[in-house]
CSV table of C-alpha atoms in Angstrom, one decimal:
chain,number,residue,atom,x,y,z
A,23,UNK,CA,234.6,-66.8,-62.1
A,24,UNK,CA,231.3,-65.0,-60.9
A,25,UNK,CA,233.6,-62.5,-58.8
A,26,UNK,CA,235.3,-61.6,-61.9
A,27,UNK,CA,232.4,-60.8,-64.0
A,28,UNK,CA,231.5,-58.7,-61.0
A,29,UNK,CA,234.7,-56.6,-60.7
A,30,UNK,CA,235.2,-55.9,-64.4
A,31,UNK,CA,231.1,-54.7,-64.2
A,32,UNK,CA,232.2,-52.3,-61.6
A,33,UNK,CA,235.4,-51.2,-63.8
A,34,UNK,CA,233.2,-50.4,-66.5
A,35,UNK,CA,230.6,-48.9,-64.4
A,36,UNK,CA,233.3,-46.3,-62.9
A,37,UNK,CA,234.9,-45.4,-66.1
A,38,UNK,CA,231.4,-44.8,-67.8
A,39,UNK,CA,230.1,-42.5,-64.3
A,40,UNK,CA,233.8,-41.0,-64.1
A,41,UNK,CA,234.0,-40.2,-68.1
A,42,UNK,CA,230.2,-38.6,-67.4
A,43,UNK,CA,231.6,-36.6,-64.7
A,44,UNK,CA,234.5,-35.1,-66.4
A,45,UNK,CA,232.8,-34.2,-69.3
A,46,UNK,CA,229.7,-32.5,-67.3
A,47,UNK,CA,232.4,-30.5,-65.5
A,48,UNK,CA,234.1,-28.7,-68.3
A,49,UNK,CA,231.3,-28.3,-70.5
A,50,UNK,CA,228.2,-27.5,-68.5
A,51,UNK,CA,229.6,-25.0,-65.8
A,52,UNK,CA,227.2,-24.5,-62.8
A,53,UNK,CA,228.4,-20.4,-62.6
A,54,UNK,CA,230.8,-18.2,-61.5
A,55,UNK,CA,234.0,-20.1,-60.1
A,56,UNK,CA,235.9,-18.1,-57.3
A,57,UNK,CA,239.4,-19.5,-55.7
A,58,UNK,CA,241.7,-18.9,-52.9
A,59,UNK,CA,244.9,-21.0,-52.9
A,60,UNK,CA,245.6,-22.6,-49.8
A,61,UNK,CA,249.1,-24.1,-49.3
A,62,UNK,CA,251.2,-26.4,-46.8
A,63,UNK,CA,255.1,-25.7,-46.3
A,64,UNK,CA,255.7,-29.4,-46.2
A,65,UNK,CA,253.5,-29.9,-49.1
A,66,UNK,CA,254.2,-33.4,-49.4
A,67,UNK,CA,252.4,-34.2,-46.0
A,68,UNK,CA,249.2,-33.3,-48.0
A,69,UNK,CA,248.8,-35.7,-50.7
A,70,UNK,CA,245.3,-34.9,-51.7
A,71,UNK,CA,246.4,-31.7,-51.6
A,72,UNK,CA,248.9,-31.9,-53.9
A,73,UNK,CA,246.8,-34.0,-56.4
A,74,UNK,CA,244.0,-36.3,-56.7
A,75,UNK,CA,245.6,-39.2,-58.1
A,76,UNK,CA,247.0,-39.9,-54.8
A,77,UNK,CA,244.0,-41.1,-53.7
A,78,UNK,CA,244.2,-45.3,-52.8
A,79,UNK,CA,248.4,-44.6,-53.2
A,80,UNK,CA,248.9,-46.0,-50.0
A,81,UNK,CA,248.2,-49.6,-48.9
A,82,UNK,CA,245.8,-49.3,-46.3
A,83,UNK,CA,243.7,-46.6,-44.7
A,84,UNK,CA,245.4,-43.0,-44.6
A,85,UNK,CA,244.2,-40.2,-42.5
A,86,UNK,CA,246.0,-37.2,-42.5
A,87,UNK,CA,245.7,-34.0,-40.6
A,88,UNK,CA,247.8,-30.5,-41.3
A,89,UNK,CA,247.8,-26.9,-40.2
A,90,UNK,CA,249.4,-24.0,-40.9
A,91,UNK,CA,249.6,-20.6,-38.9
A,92,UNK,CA,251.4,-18.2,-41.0
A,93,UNK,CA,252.8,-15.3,-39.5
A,94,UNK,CA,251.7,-16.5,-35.8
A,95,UNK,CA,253.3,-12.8,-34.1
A,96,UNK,CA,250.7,-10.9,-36.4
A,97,UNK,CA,247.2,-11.1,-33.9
A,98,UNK,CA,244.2,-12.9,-36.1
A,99,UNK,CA,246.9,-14.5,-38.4
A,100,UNK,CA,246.1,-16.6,-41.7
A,101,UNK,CA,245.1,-20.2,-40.2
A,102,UNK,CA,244.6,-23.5,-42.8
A,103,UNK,CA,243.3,-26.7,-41.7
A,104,UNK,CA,242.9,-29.7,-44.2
A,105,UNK,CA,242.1,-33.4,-43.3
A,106,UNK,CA,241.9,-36.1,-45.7
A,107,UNK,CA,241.4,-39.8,-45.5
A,108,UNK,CA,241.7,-42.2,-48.7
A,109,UNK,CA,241.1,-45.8,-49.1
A,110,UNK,CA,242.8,-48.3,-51.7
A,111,UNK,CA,240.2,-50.8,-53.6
A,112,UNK,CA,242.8,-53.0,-54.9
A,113,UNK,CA,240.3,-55.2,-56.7
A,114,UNK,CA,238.7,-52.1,-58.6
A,115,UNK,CA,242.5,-50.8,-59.4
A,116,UNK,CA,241.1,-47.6,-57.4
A,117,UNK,CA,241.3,-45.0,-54.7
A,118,UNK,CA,238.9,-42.7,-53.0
A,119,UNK,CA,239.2,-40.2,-50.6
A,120,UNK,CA,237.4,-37.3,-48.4
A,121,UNK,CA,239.3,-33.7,-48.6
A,122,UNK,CA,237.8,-31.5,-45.9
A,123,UNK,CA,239.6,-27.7,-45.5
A,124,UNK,CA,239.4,-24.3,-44.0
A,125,UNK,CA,241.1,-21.6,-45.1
A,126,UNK,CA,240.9,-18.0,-42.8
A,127,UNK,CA,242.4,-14.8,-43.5
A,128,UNK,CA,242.9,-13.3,-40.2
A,129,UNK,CA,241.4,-9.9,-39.4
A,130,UNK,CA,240.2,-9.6,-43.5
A,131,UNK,CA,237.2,-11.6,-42.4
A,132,UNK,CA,237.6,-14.2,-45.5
A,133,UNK,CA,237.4,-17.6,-45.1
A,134,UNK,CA,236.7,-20.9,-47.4
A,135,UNK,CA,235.5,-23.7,-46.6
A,136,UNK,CA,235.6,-26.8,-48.9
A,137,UNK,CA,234.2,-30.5,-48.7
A,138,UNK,CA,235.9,-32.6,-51.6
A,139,UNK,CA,235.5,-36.2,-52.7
A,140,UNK,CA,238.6,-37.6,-54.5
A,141,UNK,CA,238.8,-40.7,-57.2
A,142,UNK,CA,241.7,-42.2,-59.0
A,143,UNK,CA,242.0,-45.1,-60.8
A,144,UNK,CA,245.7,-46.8,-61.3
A,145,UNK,CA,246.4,-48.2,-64.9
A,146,UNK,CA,249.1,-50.4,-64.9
A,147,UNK,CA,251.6,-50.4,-68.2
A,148,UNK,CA,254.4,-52.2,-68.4
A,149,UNK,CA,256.3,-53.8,-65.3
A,150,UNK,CA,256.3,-51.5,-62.6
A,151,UNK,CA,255.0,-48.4,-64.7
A,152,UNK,CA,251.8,-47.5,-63.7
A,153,UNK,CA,249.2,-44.4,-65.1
A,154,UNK,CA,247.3,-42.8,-62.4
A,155,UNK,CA,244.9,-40.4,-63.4
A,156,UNK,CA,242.6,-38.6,-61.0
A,157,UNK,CA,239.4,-36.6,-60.1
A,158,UNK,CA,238.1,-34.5,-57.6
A,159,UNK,CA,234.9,-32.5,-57.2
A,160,UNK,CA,234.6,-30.0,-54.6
A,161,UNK,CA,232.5,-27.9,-53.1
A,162,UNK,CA,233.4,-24.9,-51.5
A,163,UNK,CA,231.4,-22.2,-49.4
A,164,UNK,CA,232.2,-19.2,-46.7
Protein backbone atom coordinates (compact mmCIF):
# COMPACT_ATOMS: atom_id res chain seq x y z
CA UNK A 1 0.00 0.00 0.00
CA UNK A 2 2.93 2.24 1.05
CA UNK A 3 4.65 1.40 -2.44
CA UNK A 4 1.77 2.68 -4.11
CA UNK A 5 1.51 5.97 -2.52
CA UNK A 6 5.07 6.07 -3.50
CA UNK A 7 4.82 5.43 -7.21
CA UNK A 8 1.76 7.57 -7.88
CA UNK A 9 4.12 10.56 -5.83
CA UNK A 10 6.67 9.96 -8.46
CA UNK A 11 3.86 10.06 -11.39
CA UNK A 12 2.82 13.33 -10.18
CA UNK A 13 6.20 14.50 -9.50
CA UNK A 14 7.27 13.79 -13.32
CA UNK A 15 4.26 15.18 -14.98
CA UNK A 16 4.50 18.47 -12.75
CA UNK A 17 8.84 18.69 -13.66
CA UNK A 18 7.96 17.45 -17.31
CA UNK A 19 4.90 19.96 -17.89
CA UNK A 20 7.64 22.69 -16.32
CA UNK A 21 10.01 21.73 -18.84
CA UNK A 22 7.89 21.94 -21.87
CA UNK A 23 6.57 25.02 -21.11
CA UNK A 24 10.09 26.75 -20.25
CA UNK A 25 11.23 25.41 -23.66
CA UNK A 26 8.82 27.11 -25.92
CA UNK A 27 8.32 30.15 -24.14
CA UNK A 28 11.60 31.31 -22.60
CA UNK A 29 14.13 30.59 -25.43
CA UNK A 30 17.82 30.62 -24.23
CA UNK A 31 18.99 32.36 -27.97
CA UNK A 32 19.72 31.72 -31.30
CA UNK A 33 18.83 27.99 -32.31
CA UNK A 34 21.12 26.59 -35.18
CA UNK A 35 20.52 22.90 -36.81
CA UNK A 36 22.09 20.43 -39.05
CA UNK A 37 19.96 17.29 -39.79
CA UNK A 38 21.68 14.28 -39.37
CA UNK A 39 20.06 11.08 -40.80
CA UNK A 40 20.48 7.06 -40.90
CA UNK A 41 19.52 5.05 -44.16
CA UNK A 42 17.98 2.36 -42.00
CA UNK A 43 16.27 4.88 -39.93
CA UNK A 44 14.51 2.51 -37.93
CA UNK A 45 17.78 1.16 -36.27
CA UNK A 46 17.83 4.68 -34.54
CA UNK A 47 14.87 4.84 -32.39
CA UNK A 48 15.75 7.83 -30.45
CA UNK A 49 16.57 9.15 -33.49
CA UNK A 50 13.53 8.85 -34.97
CA UNK A 51 11.50 10.16 -31.92
CA UNK A 52 11.63 10.49 -28.31
CA UNK A 53 8.73 8.55 -27.36
CA UNK A 54 10.62 5.50 -27.99
CA UNK A 55 12.37 5.90 -25.06
CA UNK A 56 11.46 2.68 -22.37
CA UNK A 57 9.69 0.96 -25.80
CA UNK A 58 11.61 -1.96 -25.33
CA UNK A 59 11.56 -4.37 -22.40
CA UNK A 60 14.82 -4.24 -20.99
CA UNK A 61 17.99 -2.29 -21.54
CA UNK A 62 18.70 -1.11 -25.24
CA UNK A 63 21.96 0.15 -26.48
CA UNK A 64 22.31 0.95 -29.87
CA UNK A 65 25.21 2.09 -31.94
CA UNK A 66 25.05 3.47 -35.86
CA UNK A 67 27.20 5.04 -38.43
CA UNK A 68 27.03 6.31 -41.60
CA UNK A 69 29.82 7.20 -44.17
CA UNK A 70 28.16 8.86 -47.08
CA UNK A 71 29.90 8.97 -50.17
CA UNK A 72 33.06 6.84 -48.73
CA UNK A 73 35.12 7.34 -52.50
CA UNK A 74 34.96 11.21 -51.88
CA UNK A 75 38.43 11.65 -49.37
CA UNK A 76 37.17 13.46 -45.81
CA UNK A 77 33.58 12.20 -46.57
CA UNK A 78 30.47 13.20 -44.35
CA UNK A 79 30.74 10.72 -41.13
CA UNK A 80 27.63 10.43 -38.39
CA UNK A 81 27.86 8.55 -35.26
CA UNK A 82 24.90 8.29 -32.76
CA UNK A 83 24.60 5.96 -29.61
CA UNK A 84 21.76 5.75 -27.54
CA UNK A 85 20.77 3.63 -24.53
CA UNK A 86 17.10 3.73 -22.92
CA UNK A 87 15.74 2.07 -19.92
CA UNK A 88 11.92 1.00 -19.35
CA UNK A 89 10.52 1.99 -15.64
CA UNK A 90 7.57 -0.15 -15.83
CA UNK A 91 6.37 0.97 -12.44
CA UNK A 92 6.54 4.81 -13.36
CA UNK A 93 4.71 3.88 -16.99
CA UNK A 94 8.13 5.60 -18.29
CA UNK A 95 11.26 5.51 -20.43
CA UNK A 96 14.53 7.39 -20.32
CA UNK A 97 17.29 7.45 -22.44
CA UNK A 98 20.88 9.02 -23.29
CA UNK A 99 21.29 10.24 -27.22
CA UNK A 100 24.96 11.01 -27.83
CA UNK A 101 25.91 12.11 -31.73
CA UNK A 102 28.48 13.41 -34.05
CA UNK A 103 27.82 14.79 -37.13
CA UNK A 104 31.13 15.84 -39.59
CA UNK A 105 31.13 17.36 -42.91
CA UNK A 106 34.20 16.19 -44.43
CA UNK A 107 36.73 18.70 -45.82
CA UNK A 108 33.87 21.81 -44.96
CA UNK A 109 35.40 21.68 -41.44
CA UNK A 110 31.63 21.55 -39.77
CA UNK A 111 30.82 19.33 -37.30
CA UNK A 112 28.00 19.01 -34.30
CA UNK A 113 28.13 17.47 -31.54
CA UNK A 114 25.13 16.81 -29.32
CA UNK A 115 24.45 15.19 -25.73
CA UNK A 116 20.57 14.53 -25.36
CA UNK A 117 18.52 13.20 -22.49
CA UNK A 118 15.24 11.50 -23.62
CA UNK A 119 11.77 11.01 -21.50
CA UNK A 120 8.54 9.38 -22.38
CA UNK A 121 5.79 8.46 -20.45
CA UNK A 122 3.25 5.58 -21.91
CA UNK A 123 -0.58 6.35 -21.23
CA UNK A 124 -2.50 3.44 -21.69
CA UNK A 125 -6.22 3.84 -23.29
CA UNK A 126 -8.25 1.30 -23.96
CA UNK A 127 -7.02 -2.53 -24.38
CA UNK A 128 -3.97 -2.56 -26.18
CA UNK A 129 -4.02 1.18 -27.27
CA UNK A 130 -1.55 3.02 -25.68
CA UNK A 131 -0.49 7.18 -25.92
CA UNK A 132 3.10 7.78 -25.79
CA UNK A 133 4.17 11.16 -25.77
CA UNK A 134 7.80 12.21 -25.51
CA UNK A 135 10.62 14.76 -24.65
CA UNK A 136 14.03 15.41 -25.29
CA UNK A 137 16.36 18.24 -24.43
CA UNK A 138 19.58 18.53 -26.09
CA UNK A 139 22.48 20.18 -26.13
CA UNK A 140 24.57 20.64 -28.99
CA UNK A 141 28.09 22.26 -29.53
CA UNK A 142 31.04 22.17 -32.37
Amino acid sequence: MKNNKLIKAWRRLLLKVLLALIISVCFFPVGMVYSQDIHFSQFYAAPLQLAPSYAGSYLGTRIITNYRMQWPSIPDAYNTFALSVDQRFPELNSGIGLLVTRDSKGDLDISTNTIGLVYSYDIKIKGSFHFRPGVQMAYSFS
